[in-house]
């Protein structure tokens, strides 16, 4: 038996044995993302590139969950873990089928380049909806849960997660291939690196992907500073470049003279696999003396170790018998529906919601996102075998008549190219006037906010220009509300949108996945109480934000600003009223008593925030614990919530994290402990003073 097939050896020992049977040319070939087969060793071709941001992506049919920012709005690590377990199961089912039929193409493997744990520091960033929001602790907790669910705890990994984009990466998209993110030591340790550290140290994430930009002058995919952090944290997986990022070294960053130097620079720094084509120059770099054979061998060992950890060279794994029929099965769709229901955030309600069907004969469903599949999907998505749009969900749920009008184009001034501007406004007004209530479905989709280079992105290479809805939709709001009909606005978007109007209710739906329309209907008609919370701050005006290219955290996110806030981080209403009435603290655990004083059963999210009185602490307070709970009307329960292990630390200007204060205030509530949050939520936080 070949040594690399001996399962009594460690994955590293097996990987070294396998790598040492290859020639240096064969080893170099395996460092491409589209690694060719080595037939003499029985190694099949393997494409490292696969995506599972919120479901198995780009590989045909799969369960489509809410976009990552929607999953974050659940504030539910256990649910995120369950989502990742489902994704891994579907990925294995499809992988089993693909290899059976000899298909080793892109998006068919088991190395998933997810999750995106960058910090959503600026609401204009087009890719922010791929993340878990603006808070490092929330991002770390959900990211760890995702990795745990995806990789599993079996004899071999179910699938390999990958933390991206390392690091300090959150726009602007238009400049990402040449941009140098200048960031100080405090912001690095306090904001940009904690989630990556948590996924490496605590979750043992198998992969890390670099970013396109430079960080303080060094290309992220070949940064001595960033690579030293991975070593410090004990990372023992594989490192992959973002796609064609190494080419940027010589073409855009100008830190090397040519592709040979770029390949050498990346490999020497510790980039094991190149998503792109620059590593075809590795043998030339070897010939020029820029790298050694051992550099190539080391990277190849890392990659073979990951494939061995996935069981790719074993005769049988525990996942081989997962049937193809689990893909998009009934149970998985039910989970997608649950996630969508938990993710929708009720921002405003004057009492119109939930709708009383007994008083309604006709509802008008109006807007460019009413019957839009794109508004359900977000980006990096799979293909559902059945989408429930907002229109379909409401039509199926409501027993009366539904009148539909698209109302306007998502962002253009007309829908029909041969028509005059505003060609659907009259129809929208007619539908509204002939209804008892209007559900106005607005927002964006991934053609408007997304990744630079995506086909169809119309605005600023994927980034938003401001926080307003497109002009076509702002005009539609005016006309519909001018009819005087009760109006509920549903905004599908992955980021902060200022859709503030005189509407009777406002729901932020994110990109809620294939079951989004059914979830919306269940909430609108009161079958389910809304319970999502904002994982990002909603601002009033983008002109009052710091410059997009400024990576300082000053003036950004709830931890560093109290100005220009429309809706705060952590905010979201339910159909009931939950109050935290008591808090006790002992040995890193808070005991919080909460009571549902309303008349509706509901989920709620109890949030812990800590105020550190050190001179090095953030100006406001920091999330340090949370738990999603369910309380029946009139019910009181006490919940144990573990605090962040770093809750009592802060970071000085040199980037040193430690305990600098002896005095803290710990808050518990269904929102932040600030005046605006408590006023909007109509709920006060309780607190306890802690002295270390």
XYZ file of C-alpha atoms in Angstrom:
692
model
C 0.000 0.000 0.000
C 1.200 3.482 -0.866
C 2.201 5.416 2.252
C -0.131 8.299 1.429
C -3.060 5.855 1.510
C -2.217 4.694 5.041
C -4.979 6.128 7.255
C -3.004 5.318 10.398
C -0.685 8.181 9.490
C -1.542 11.827 10.080
C -2.857 13.918 7.171
C 0.450 15.814 7.167
C 2.494 12.608 6.963
C 0.296 11.305 4.173
C 0.529 14.629 2.323
C 4.323 14.646 2.562
C 4.488 11.091 1.280
C 2.219 11.881 -1.667
C 4.024 15.109 -2.535
C 7.400 13.385 -2.466
C 6.238 10.954 -5.147
C 5.741 13.889 -7.525
C 8.312 15.588 -9.674
C 8.846 19.293 -9.034
C 6.938 19.993 -12.251
C 4.006 17.940 -10.989
C 4.121 19.650 -7.611
C 4.032 23.081 -9.274
C 1.041 22.059 -11.375
C -0.953 21.315 -8.222
C -0.574 24.907 -7.038
C -3.020 26.122 -9.668
C -6.673 26.397 -8.677
C -7.483 24.203 -11.677
C -4.986 21.491 -10.781
C -4.555 18.857 -13.519
C -4.633 15.125 -12.966
C -1.424 13.179 -12.266
C -2.496 9.929 -13.808
C 0.583 7.904 -12.899
C -0.169 8.524 -9.210
C -3.916 8.128 -9.527
C -4.537 11.773 -8.597
C -7.624 13.115 -10.380
C -7.920 16.678 -11.614
C -9.259 19.048 -8.986
C -10.656 22.572 -9.184
C -10.320 24.366 -5.852
C -12.856 27.082 -6.642
C -16.282 26.584 -5.116
C -18.671 28.974 -3.363
C -21.199 28.427 -0.581
C -21.918 31.893 0.791
C -25.594 31.202 1.512
C -26.099 27.872 -0.186
C -24.167 25.834 -2.726
C -23.518 28.401 -5.458
C -22.985 28.359 -9.204
C -23.471 24.641 -9.535
C -27.064 24.359 -10.591
C -29.909 23.527 -8.239
C -29.450 24.046 -4.506
C -31.282 25.381 -1.486
C -30.993 29.181 -1.556
C -30.835 30.639 1.947
C -30.970 34.353 2.795
C -27.868 36.262 1.792
C -25.142 36.326 4.484
C -26.206 39.731 5.822
C -29.714 38.291 6.282
C -28.293 35.293 8.130
C -26.471 37.784 10.353
C -29.743 39.596 11.075
C -31.009 36.427 12.758
C -28.434 36.855 15.555
C -28.572 33.065 15.822
C -25.281 31.140 15.734
C -26.993 27.760 16.105
C -29.157 28.432 13.063
C -26.147 29.535 11.028
C -24.405 26.294 12.005
C -27.450 24.310 10.849
C -27.478 26.193 7.541
C -23.830 25.304 6.958
C -24.520 21.643 7.779
C -27.222 21.602 5.103
C -24.912 23.290 2.615
C -22.202 20.703 3.283
C -24.685 17.877 2.833
C -25.854 19.248 -0.520
C -22.260 19.885 -1.586
C -21.306 16.297 -0.806
C -24.382 14.958 -2.589
C -23.498 16.850 -5.748
C -19.787 16.076 -5.449
C -20.589 12.361 -5.221
C -22.595 12.620 -8.424
C -20.020 14.749 -10.231
C -17.042 12.463 -9.603
C -19.138 9.430 -10.471
C -19.629 10.906 -13.930
C -16.077 12.209 -14.262
C -16.924 15.899 -13.815
C -14.077 17.780 -12.101
C -15.030 21.255 -13.284
C -15.143 24.555 -11.430
C -17.776 24.827 -8.633
C -17.831 21.047 -8.283
C -15.304 20.466 -5.491
C -15.353 20.448 -1.680
C -13.157 23.482 -0.944
C -15.628 26.270 -0.319
C -14.421 29.861 -0.466
C -16.799 30.999 2.244
C -17.516 32.700 4.623
C -16.765 36.353 3.921
C -15.879 37.758 7.351
C -14.751 41.216 6.299
C -16.152 44.042 8.413
C -18.948 46.014 6.738
C -17.451 49.337 7.818
C -19.000 51.573 5.145
C -22.615 51.237 3.922
C -21.649 52.155 0.372
C -19.587 49.005 -0.134
C -21.275 46.867 -2.756
C -20.109 43.538 -1.320
C -21.206 44.287 2.233
C -24.205 41.989 1.903
C -21.795 39.049 1.643
C -20.647 39.689 5.223
C -22.082 39.280 8.715
C -22.172 43.020 9.306
C -20.154 45.682 11.071
C -19.411 44.142 14.461
C -16.253 42.030 14.987
C -17.796 39.900 17.766
C -21.010 39.091 15.884
C -18.960 38.348 12.761
C -16.649 36.029 14.687
C -19.463 34.127 16.399
C -21.430 33.567 13.208
C -18.299 32.819 11.206
C -17.211 30.168 13.714
C -20.676 28.628 13.631
C -20.581 28.505 9.836
C -17.161 26.825 9.803
C -18.253 24.291 12.419
C -21.346 23.375 10.423
C -19.603 23.216 7.058
C -16.530 21.249 8.123
C -18.374 18.993 10.563
C -16.795 16.815 13.231
C -16.453 13.548 11.335
C -13.433 11.395 10.584
C -12.861 13.563 7.532
C -14.155 17.052 6.814
C -17.559 17.288 5.198
C -16.327 20.334 3.269
C -13.529 22.844 3.783
C -14.455 26.394 4.781
C -12.300 29.394 3.859
C -12.145 32.710 5.725
C -11.936 35.624 3.310
C -10.744 38.223 2.366
C -7.646 38.497 4.562
C -7.602 41.332 5.417
C -8.717 44.963 5.784
C -10.946 44.671 2.749
C -14.240 46.495 2.388
C -14.129 48.690 -0.673
C -14.136 50.724 -2.703
C -14.680 48.109 -5.385
C -13.630 50.414 -8.188
C -10.115 50.712 -6.741
C -9.621 47.300 -5.193
C -6.937 46.074 -7.608
C -4.669 49.036 -6.854
C -5.861 50.242 -3.452
C -3.598 50.479 -0.408
C -5.632 50.243 2.805
C -3.733 52.254 5.367
C -4.778 51.247 8.843
C -3.299 51.761 12.290
C -2.348 49.072 14.770
C -5.336 49.756 17.021
C -7.939 49.363 14.281
C -6.232 46.222 13.012
C -6.366 44.471 16.374
C -9.694 45.923 17.482
C -11.761 45.623 14.273
C -10.213 44.062 11.191
C -8.399 40.965 12.512
C -10.447 39.516 15.430
C -12.866 37.473 13.321
C -10.037 35.931 11.300
C -8.203 35.043 14.483
C -11.322 33.468 15.956
C -11.934 31.329 12.872
C -8.319 30.152 12.792
C -7.810 29.570 16.513
C -11.262 28.485 17.639
C -12.950 27.025 14.560
C -9.834 25.603 12.854
C -10.915 26.930 9.486
C -9.188 24.975 6.742
C -8.618 27.802 4.277
C -7.800 31.503 4.252
C -8.107 33.677 1.148
C -6.140 36.871 0.650
C -7.600 40.146 -0.591
C -6.940 42.221 -3.700
C -5.780 45.347 -1.915
C -2.525 46.154 -0.197
C -2.419 46.629 3.578
C -0.022 49.355 4.674
C 1.910 48.909 1.449
C 2.060 45.097 1.321
C -0.095 43.083 -1.103
C -2.557 41.119 1.018
C -1.756 37.863 -0.764
C 1.955 38.256 0.015
C 1.989 40.278 3.205
C 4.689 39.401 5.706
C 2.606 41.045 8.414
C -0.588 39.126 7.645
C 1.203 35.826 7.124
C 2.974 36.294 10.465
C -0.436 36.654 12.105
C -1.582 33.337 10.652
C 1.585 31.694 11.965
C 1.066 33.291 15.370
C -2.493 31.933 15.481
C -1.384 28.406 14.575
C -2.995 28.201 11.132
C -2.310 24.834 9.494
C -4.603 24.867 6.483
C -4.054 26.239 2.981
C -3.827 29.842 1.765
C -5.353 30.887 -1.551
C -5.121 34.150 -3.446
C -8.217 36.021 -4.450
C -8.868 35.466 -8.113
C -6.198 37.046 -10.284
C -4.973 39.087 -7.287
C -1.365 37.987 -7.807
C -1.468 39.477 -11.299
C -2.225 42.795 -9.609
C 1.230 42.753 -8.003
C 2.878 43.827 -11.255
C -0.039 45.248 -13.221
C -1.626 47.516 -10.606
C 0.267 47.589 -7.301
C 3.629 47.777 -9.096
C 5.488 45.975 -6.316
C 7.037 43.546 -8.826
C 8.252 43.958 -12.384
C 6.572 40.987 -14.040
C 4.523 37.840 -13.587
C 7.537 35.689 -12.715
C 8.455 37.975 -9.830
C 4.825 38.118 -8.717
C 4.537 34.336 -8.616
C 7.751 34.108 -6.620
C 6.700 36.819 -4.187
C 3.366 35.150 -3.442
C 4.786 31.646 -3.048
C 7.662 32.767 -0.813
C 5.196 34.620 1.408
C 3.029 31.531 1.886
C 0.308 31.605 -0.787
C -0.236 27.926 -1.552
C -2.679 28.046 -4.445
C -3.233 30.699 -7.064
C -6.748 31.484 -8.178
C -5.665 32.877 -11.490
C -2.923 32.096 -13.979
C 0.231 33.652 -12.516
C 1.529 30.387 -11.020
C 2.170 29.015 -14.500
C 5.393 31.007 -14.036
C 6.587 29.053 -10.994
C 9.058 26.912 -12.913
C 10.485 30.033 -14.526
C 10.836 31.564 -11.064
C 12.603 28.378 -9.933
C 14.951 28.519 -12.886
C 15.724 32.173 -12.114
C 16.555 31.327 -8.511
C 13.689 33.391 -7.095
C 12.195 30.368 -5.318
C 13.427 26.935 -4.269
C 12.137 23.434 -4.800
C 11.315 23.348 -1.095
C 9.047 26.392 -1.499
C 7.038 24.500 -4.112
C 7.025 21.317 -2.041
C 5.779 23.098 1.082
C 2.800 24.594 -0.728
C 1.987 21.278 -2.388
C 2.066 19.491 0.970
C -0.445 21.993 2.359
C -2.802 21.385 -0.536
C -2.511 17.612 -0.440
C -3.134 17.716 3.318
C -6.434 19.516 2.742
C -7.488 16.998 0.084
C -6.587 14.164 2.442
C -8.544 15.783 5.263
C -11.505 15.749 2.894
C -11.050 12.033 2.293
C -10.346 12.451 -1.400
C -7.816 9.623 -1.523
C -9.748 7.236 0.721
C -11.669 4.273 -0.640
C -14.708 5.172 1.441
C -15.838 8.138 3.545
C -18.849 8.645 5.762
C -20.292 11.051 3.187
C -20.153 8.839 0.107
C -23.681 7.528 0.545
C -25.414 10.894 0.828
C -28.031 10.648 -1.924
C -28.440 13.257 -4.623
C -32.092 13.617 -3.618
C -31.187 15.625 -0.493
C -30.494 18.604 -2.766
C -33.235 21.222 -2.294
C -35.350 18.694 -0.413
C -38.442 19.623 1.557
C -36.609 19.741 4.884
C -33.891 22.033 3.526
C -36.443 24.424 2.056
C -38.210 24.499 5.407
C -34.919 25.591 6.981
C -34.569 28.322 4.350
C -38.055 29.543 5.229
C -37.229 29.620 8.937
C -34.081 31.632 8.239
C -35.969 34.109 6.075
C -38.591 34.600 8.786
C -35.896 35.189 11.399
C -33.939 37.579 9.179
C -36.598 40.118 8.190
C -36.323 43.301 10.258
C -39.387 45.353 11.160
C -38.090 48.921 11.337
C -41.357 50.794 11.680
C -44.956 49.915 12.505
C -47.750 52.313 13.458
C -50.003 49.384 14.300
C -51.004 48.402 10.756
C -49.066 45.128 11.073
C -50.002 42.384 11.241
C -52.711 42.945 8.658
C -56.238 41.993 9.666
C -57.544 39.954 6.755
C -61.142 40.309 7.927
C -60.958 44.018 7.092
C -59.349 43.642 3.679
C -60.887 42.705 0.372
C -58.136 43.866 -1.990
C -54.387 44.380 -1.577
C -52.142 46.074 -4.109
C -48.630 44.656 -4.413
C -46.545 47.222 -6.244
C -42.888 47.761 -7.057
C -39.878 46.583 -9.060
C -38.951 43.980 -6.435
C -42.480 42.613 -5.980
C -42.051 39.762 -8.447
C -38.266 39.810 -8.715
C -36.205 36.652 -8.315
C -33.007 38.727 -8.212
C -34.337 40.472 -5.095
C -34.451 37.083 -3.380
C -31.026 35.834 -4.450
C -28.313 38.348 -3.673
C -24.998 37.308 -5.219
C -22.888 34.149 -5.000
C -26.070 32.121 -5.067
C -27.281 28.788 -6.325
C -30.413 28.191 -8.381
C -33.628 27.302 -6.615
C -36.054 24.852 -8.175
C -38.865 27.121 -7.021
C -38.721 30.785 -6.030
C -41.450 32.365 -3.910
C -41.347 36.052 -4.766
C -43.005 38.635 -2.546
C -45.955 38.802 -4.938
C -46.352 35.045 -5.051
C -46.080 34.665 -1.285
C -48.734 37.293 -0.623
C -51.032 35.986 -3.364
C -50.843 32.433 -2.027
C -51.442 33.540 1.560
C -54.159 36.198 1.116
C -57.729 35.027 0.592
C -58.860 38.230 -1.139
C -57.920 39.901 -4.421
C -54.342 40.972 -5.166
C -53.664 43.705 -7.725
C -50.120 43.829 -9.075
C -48.113 46.539 -10.785
C -44.361 46.615 -11.334
C -44.638 50.364 -10.877
C -41.224 51.295 -12.219
C -37.871 49.913 -13.259
C -35.387 49.175 -10.492
C -33.297 52.215 -11.468
C -34.118 53.343 -15.033
C -36.770 55.955 -15.768
C -38.964 53.542 -17.753
C -39.612 49.819 -18.116
C -40.326 49.690 -21.849
C -37.540 51.133 -23.959
C -40.005 52.637 -26.429
C -42.213 54.250 -23.795
C -42.045 57.645 -22.166
C -40.453 58.019 -18.712
C -42.639 56.780 -15.880
C -44.542 54.335 -18.067
C -45.902 52.239 -15.160
C -46.750 54.988 -12.694
C -50.371 55.368 -13.812
C -50.936 51.629 -13.452
C -49.444 51.704 -9.956
C -51.726 54.568 -8.918
C -54.761 52.747 -10.288
C -53.835 49.572 -8.391
C -53.324 51.514 -5.179
C -56.595 53.435 -5.460
C -58.531 50.218 -5.998
C -57.063 48.503 -2.933
C -57.594 48.573 0.810
C -53.856 48.501 1.521
C -50.626 48.679 -0.462
C -47.500 46.574 -0.072
C -44.778 48.496 -1.867
C -41.798 46.252 -2.707
C -38.717 48.336 -3.369
C -34.948 48.201 -2.911
C -31.965 46.980 -4.849
C -30.490 43.732 -6.165
C -27.018 42.439 -6.987
C -26.982 44.323 -10.303
C -26.950 47.563 -8.324
C -24.870 46.630 -5.273
C -22.323 43.895 -5.707
C -18.815 42.993 -6.758
C -16.683 44.974 -9.172
C -16.733 43.330 -12.552
C -20.051 41.537 -12.131
C -22.069 41.662 -15.327
C -24.898 44.142 -14.990
C -23.568 46.284 -12.161
C -24.650 49.752 -13.154
C -23.463 51.938 -10.301
C -19.889 52.740 -9.264
C -18.424 49.342 -10.063
C -20.735 47.653 -7.595
C -20.635 50.220 -4.793
C -23.563 52.485 -3.993
C -23.234 56.191 -4.640
C -25.415 57.082 -1.674
C -27.990 55.590 0.715
C -31.130 56.566 -1.179
C -33.371 54.419 -3.293
C -33.016 55.056 -7.039
C -34.942 58.072 -8.308
C -37.493 55.910 -10.141
C -38.484 54.333 -6.829
C -38.516 57.570 -4.858
C -41.022 58.950 -7.337
C -43.107 55.765 -7.097
C -43.306 56.172 -3.304
C -44.587 59.727 -3.679
C -47.265 58.736 -6.149
C -48.493 55.690 -4.243
C -48.576 57.458 -0.906
C -50.378 60.310 -2.593
C -53.381 58.020 -2.943
C -53.816 58.062 0.832
C -53.984 54.286 1.065
C -52.355 52.495 4.032
C -48.869 51.547 2.837
C -46.295 49.002 3.933
C -42.852 49.380 2.380
C -40.763 46.246 1.963
C -37.161 47.013 1.071
C -34.994 44.233 -0.344
C -31.370 45.323 -0.088
C -28.158 44.110 1.445
C -27.147 47.325 3.119
C -28.192 50.555 4.782
C -30.987 52.199 2.811
C -32.731 55.414 3.769
C -36.252 54.582 2.652
C -37.777 56.730 5.376
C -41.192 58.000 4.343
C -44.614 58.434 5.842
C -45.351 54.763 5.244
C -47.326 53.006 7.946
C -44.751 50.219 8.237
C -41.260 49.500 6.950
C -39.714 46.029 6.642
C -36.115 45.472 5.603
C -36.038 42.088 3.880
C -32.365 41.869 2.785
C -32.085 39.263 -0.010
C -34.131 36.606 1.786
C -33.575 33.522 -0.379
C -35.925 31.332 -2.355
C -38.572 31.260 0.401
C -38.483 35.015 0.956
C -41.974 35.724 -0.334
C -43.527 33.082 1.875
C -41.639 34.426 4.899
C -42.814 37.957 4.151
C -46.432 36.853 3.861
C -46.218 34.914 7.120
C -44.980 38.025 8.878
C -47.327 40.508 7.238
C -50.389 38.454 8.136
C -49.197 37.651 11.647
C -48.490 33.938 11.316
C -44.979 34.732 12.560
C -43.758 37.652 14.644
C -40.802 39.498 13.064
C -37.614 39.190 15.089
C -34.621 40.161 12.950
C -32.112 42.741 14.157
C -29.877 45.065 12.163
C -26.284 43.756 11.953
C -25.288 47.145 10.551
C -26.068 50.756 11.360
C -28.533 52.475 9.047
C -27.387 56.044 8.447
C -29.352 59.102 7.408
C -26.970 60.646 4.883
C -23.883 59.273 3.133
C -22.488 62.808 2.762
C -21.941 62.866 6.526
C -19.865 59.675 6.523
C -16.053 59.679 6.509
C -14.423 59.308 3.082
C -14.954 55.829 1.643
C -11.197 55.299 1.256
C -10.455 56.138 4.897
C -10.019 52.877 6.821
C -9.917 54.504 10.239
C -12.868 53.422 12.374
C -13.424 56.932 13.672
C -16.970 57.989 12.800
C -17.915 54.480 11.673
C -20.260 51.832 13.061
C -22.147 51.906 16.340
C -18.950 51.599 18.381
C -17.494 54.843 17.078
C -20.360 57.193 16.259
C -23.631 58.476 17.685
C -24.342 60.883 14.828
C -26.218 60.560 11.542
C -28.047 57.405 12.661
C -31.421 56.497 11.181
C -31.783 53.019 12.687
C -29.157 51.634 15.076
C -27.215 48.394 15.018
C -29.117 45.718 16.930
C -32.518 47.334 16.372
C -35.641 45.533 15.194
C -39.263 45.404 16.333
C -41.555 42.438 17.020
C -45.327 42.176 17.304
C -44.996 41.901 21.073
C -42.961 43.636 23.755
C -40.130 41.906 25.581
C -38.453 43.611 28.509
C -35.258 42.644 30.282
C -36.035 43.116 33.970
C -32.893 41.938 35.736
C -29.255 41.090 35.140
C -26.701 39.353 37.319
C -23.085 38.678 36.457
C -20.706 35.997 37.689
C -17.612 34.432 36.195
C -18.019 35.489 32.521
C -21.727 34.587 32.462
C -24.681 36.969 32.626
C -28.027 35.797 33.989
C -30.706 37.898 32.288
C -34.389 37.788 33.165
C -36.738 38.717 30.339
C -40.517 39.030 30.258
C -42.907 39.130 27.336
C -45.355 41.772 28.496
C -47.196 41.809 25.170
C -50.035 39.647 23.920
C -48.150 37.832 21.132
C -45.727 34.904 21.255
C -42.444 35.990 19.716
C -38.779 35.348 19.190
C -36.512 38.070 20.529
C -32.773 38.675 20.674
C -31.299 39.538 24.055
C -28.118 41.539 23.548
C -25.260 42.195 25.966
C -23.146 45.334 25.612
C -20.176 46.314 27.713
C -18.981 49.811 28.499
C -15.255 49.912 29.229
C -14.027 53.042 31.028
C -10.423 52.672 29.880
C -8.905 55.484 27.831
C -8.259 52.873 25.128
C -11.841 51.606 24.881
C -14.237 52.322 22.024
C -16.175 55.572 22.594
C -19.582 53.949 23.084
C -19.910 50.261 23.993
C -19.394 46.853 22.380
C -21.565 43.824 21.788
C -20.185 41.046 23.990
C -22.957 38.436 24.009
C -26.353 37.590 22.513
C -28.970 34.889 22.510
C -32.116 34.354 20.459
C -35.012 33.310 22.670
C -38.701 32.501 22.318
C -41.182 33.823 24.845
C -44.892 33.200 24.910
C -47.194 36.087 25.739
C -46.907 36.814 29.454
C -43.968 34.441 29.924
C -40.894 35.235 32.031
C -37.609 33.334 31.777
C -34.029 33.730 32.943
C -31.310 33.063 30.378
C -27.597 32.388 30.790
C -25.440 34.222 28.256
C -21.682 33.750 28.018
C -19.625 36.876 27.488
C -17.011 37.354 24.806
C -13.680 36.108 26.160
C -12.224 39.517 25.261
C -15.100 41.484 26.783
C -12.957 43.191 29.407
C -10.035 43.974 27.135
C -9.359 47.012 25.022
C -6.639 47.890 22.535
C -4.078 50.656 22.853
C -2.591 52.698 20.027
C 0.211 50.157 19.592
C -2.285 47.372 18.957
C -1.786 45.676 22.317
C -4.926 44.069 23.664
C -5.240 43.596 27.403
C -7.308 44.639 30.411
C -6.693 48.348 30.974
C -9.610 49.127 33.287
C -11.066 47.720 36.482
C -14.505 49.290 35.982
C -17.189 48.270 33.504
C -20.936 48.489 32.963
C -22.678 45.467 31.472
C -26.017 46.110 29.776
C -28.725 43.686 28.695
C -31.696 44.488 26.492
C -33.402 43.896 23.174
C -31.404 46.776 21.683
C -28.331 48.891 22.360
C -28.194 50.899 25.616
C -28.400 54.281 23.905
C -31.148 56.867 23.838
C -32.189 56.395 20.202
C -32.247 52.583 20.374
C -34.296 52.571 23.556
C -36.726 55.153 22.186
C -37.291 53.301 18.909
C -37.603 49.950 20.691
C -39.690 51.380 23.544
C -37.547 49.294 25.846
C -34.941 50.143 28.474
C -31.804 48.095 29.030
C -30.908 46.814 32.481
C -27.332 47.025 33.711
C -24.894 45.877 36.355
C -21.626 47.485 37.433
C -18.601 45.205 37.352
C -15.323 45.762 39.146
C -12.472 43.390 38.389
